Amino acid sequence: MPLLPIPKKVYNSVSEITPDELRALGAEGALIDLDNTLAPYGSHMPTEEALRWLESLKNARIKSLVVSNGKKRRVSKICDAAGIGYVCSASKPRRKGLREGAQRLGLPCGRVAMIGDQVFTDVLGAVRCGMIPLIVNPMSMTKNPVFMLRRLIELPFIRMSGREK
């Protein structure tokens, strides 16, 4: 049976994903995408909402780490300012960066949620690693035709989760 990139649940933003929700899904840790998940694409800092959410995970002792396909210069600057570790140039949906993230959390892949905004990078990578795939609506939408087409192609997979909000 092929591995389909279907998220376990869909959320409007990361702040909807509480520590209790993560635990109920079987997660002890979270790998989190950066662009359009914690920070709008092109931004140099996560939103205040995302920073409060990261703090709530820390207070609840949910281990967390950013896993981004972005380059080290940008990712390190944002994550250092936010006080969170990271894996950059992860090449999602390849497994290497995600597995490195789980290893750095000290958790087996099956106990880690991967939270991101894209089906064919974040969700597919999580499914390939046996992680808990969670998707959030992107923080900002671009008028780029390629980006818009990709979002249109992702929609059936998001709807298959049965949890679209």
C-alpha positions as CSV (number, residue, x, y, z in Angstrom):
1,M,0.0,0.0,0.0
2,P,1.5,3.4,-1.0
3,L,2.2,6.0,1.7
4,L,-0.2,8.8,1.0
5,P,0.6,12.3,2.4
6,I,-2.6,12.7,4.4
7,P,-2.3,14.7,7.6
8,K,-3.6,13.3,10.8
9,K,-5.3,16.6,11.6
10,V,-5.6,20.1,10.1
11,Y,-5.4,23.3,12.1
12,N,-5.7,27.0,11.3
13,S,-2.5,27.8,13.1
14,V,0.1,26.3,15.4
15,S,-1.6,27.9,18.4
16,E,-4.5,25.6,18.0
17,I,-2.2,22.6,18.7
18,T,-2.0,22.4,22.5
19,P,0.4,20.3,24.5
20,D,-2.5,18.1,25.6
21,E,-3.6,17.7,22.0
22,L,0.0,16.5,21.1
23,R,0.0,14.1,24.0
24,A,-3.4,12.7,23.0
25,L,-2.1,12.1,19.5
26,G,0.8,10.1,21.0
27,A,3.5,12.8,20.6
28,E,6.2,13.6,23.2
29,G,8.0,16.0,20.8
30,A,7.4,18.2,17.8
31,L,9.4,19.0,14.7
32,I,8.1,22.3,13.3
33,D,8.5,23.8,9.9
34,L,9.6,27.5,9.9
35,D,8.3,29.3,6.8
36,N,4.5,29.9,6.8
37,T,4.2,27.8,10.0
38,L,6.0,29.8,12.7
39,A,6.9,32.9,10.6
40,P,5.4,34.3,7.4
41,Y,7.5,33.5,4.4
42,G,10.4,36.0,4.1
43,S,10.0,37.2,7.7
44,H,13.0,37.4,10.0
45,M,11.2,36.4,13.2
46,P,8.3,34.1,14.2
47,T,5.0,35.9,15.1
48,E,4.2,36.7,18.7
49,E,1.5,34.1,18.6
50,A,4.1,31.5,17.5
51,L,6.6,32.6,20.2
52,R,3.9,32.2,22.9
53,W,3.0,28.8,21.5
54,L,6.6,27.6,21.5
55,E,6.8,28.8,25.2
56,S,3.7,26.8,26.0
57,L,5.4,23.6,24.6
58,K,8.5,24.3,26.6
59,N,6.5,24.9,29.8
60,A,4.6,21.6,29.2
61,R,7.9,19.8,28.6
62,I,7.1,18.9,25.0
63,K,10.4,18.8,23.2
64,S,10.5,20.9,20.1
65,L,12.9,21.7,17.2
66,V,12.5,23.5,13.9
67,V,13.2,21.4,10.8
68,S,13.4,23.7,7.7
69,N,14.5,23.3,4.1
70,G,15.9,26.9,4.5
71,K,19.5,27.8,4.5
72,K,21.5,28.0,7.8
73,R,22.1,31.8,7.7
74,R,18.4,32.6,7.8
75,V,17.2,29.7,9.9
76,S,19.8,30.1,12.5
77,K,19.1,33.8,12.9
78,I,15.4,33.3,13.4
79,C,15.7,30.2,15.6
80,D,18.5,31.7,17.8
81,A,16.3,34.7,18.4
82,A,13.3,32.5,19.2
83,G,15.4,30.2,21.5
84,I,14.7,27.0,19.7
85,G,17.1,24.5,18.1
86,Y,17.0,23.7,14.4
87,V,17.9,21.4,11.6
88,C,18.4,23.4,8.4
89,S,18.7,22.4,4.7
90,A,16.6,19.4,5.7
91,S,15.5,18.5,2.1
92,K,12.0,17.5,3.2
93,P,10.3,15.2,2.2
94,R,13.6,13.3,2.4
95,R,13.9,11.4,5.7
96,K,17.4,12.4,6.7
97,G,16.7,15.9,8.2
98,L,13.5,14.6,10.0
99,R,15.3,11.6,11.4
100,E,18.1,13.9,12.6
101,G,15.5,16.1,14.3
102,A,13.9,13.1,16.1
103,Q,17.3,11.9,17.2
104,R,18.2,15.4,18.5
105,L,14.9,15.3,20.5
106,G,15.9,11.9,21.8
107,L,12.6,10.3,20.7
108,P,11.6,7.6,18.3
109,C,9.9,8.8,15.1
110,G,6.6,7.4,16.1
111,R,6.5,9.7,19.2
112,V,7.2,12.9,17.2
113,A,4.6,15.1,15.5
114,M,5.8,17.0,12.3
115,I,3.9,20.3,12.1
116,G,4.1,22.2,8.8
117,D,2.1,24.0,6.1
118,Q,2.9,21.9,3.1
119,V,1.5,18.5,2.1
120,F,4.3,17.4,-0.3
121,T,7.2,18.4,2.1
122,D,6.1,18.4,5.7
123,V,3.3,15.8,5.6
124,L,4.9,13.5,3.1
125,G,8.2,13.6,5.0
126,A,6.4,12.8,8.3
127,V,4.5,9.9,6.8
128,R,7.7,8.5,5.3
129,C,9.4,8.6,8.7
130,G,6.4,7.2,10.7
131,M,5.8,10.5,12.4
132,I,2.5,12.1,13.3
133,P,1.7,14.4,10.4
134,L,-0.1,17.6,11.3
135,I,-0.7,20.5,9.0
136,V,-1.6,24.2,9.6
137,N,-3.0,26.7,7.1
138,P,-0.1,28.8,5.7
139,M,0.4,32.2,7.4
140,S,0.5,34.0,4.2
141,M,-0.5,33.2,0.6
142,T,1.5,34.4,-2.3
143,K,0.1,35.3,-5.7
144,N,2.8,33.2,-7.4
145,P,1.0,30.9,-9.9
146,V,3.2,27.9,-9.0
147,F,2.6,28.3,-5.3
148,M,-1.2,28.7,-5.9
149,L,-1.2,25.6,-8.2
150,R,0.7,23.5,-5.5
151,R,-1.9,24.6,-2.9
152,L,-4.7,23.5,-5.2
153,I,-3.1,20.1,-5.7
154,E,-2.6,19.7,-1.9
155,L,-6.3,20.4,-1.1
156,P,-7.7,16.8,-1.8
157,F,-5.0,15.4,0.6
158,I,-6.0,17.9,3.3
159,R,-9.6,17.1,2.9
160,M,-8.9,13.4,3.2
161,S,-7.8,14.0,6.8
162,G,-11.5,14.5,7.6
163,R,-10.5,17.3,10.0
164,E,-10.4,20.4,7.8
165,K,-11.2,23.5,9.8
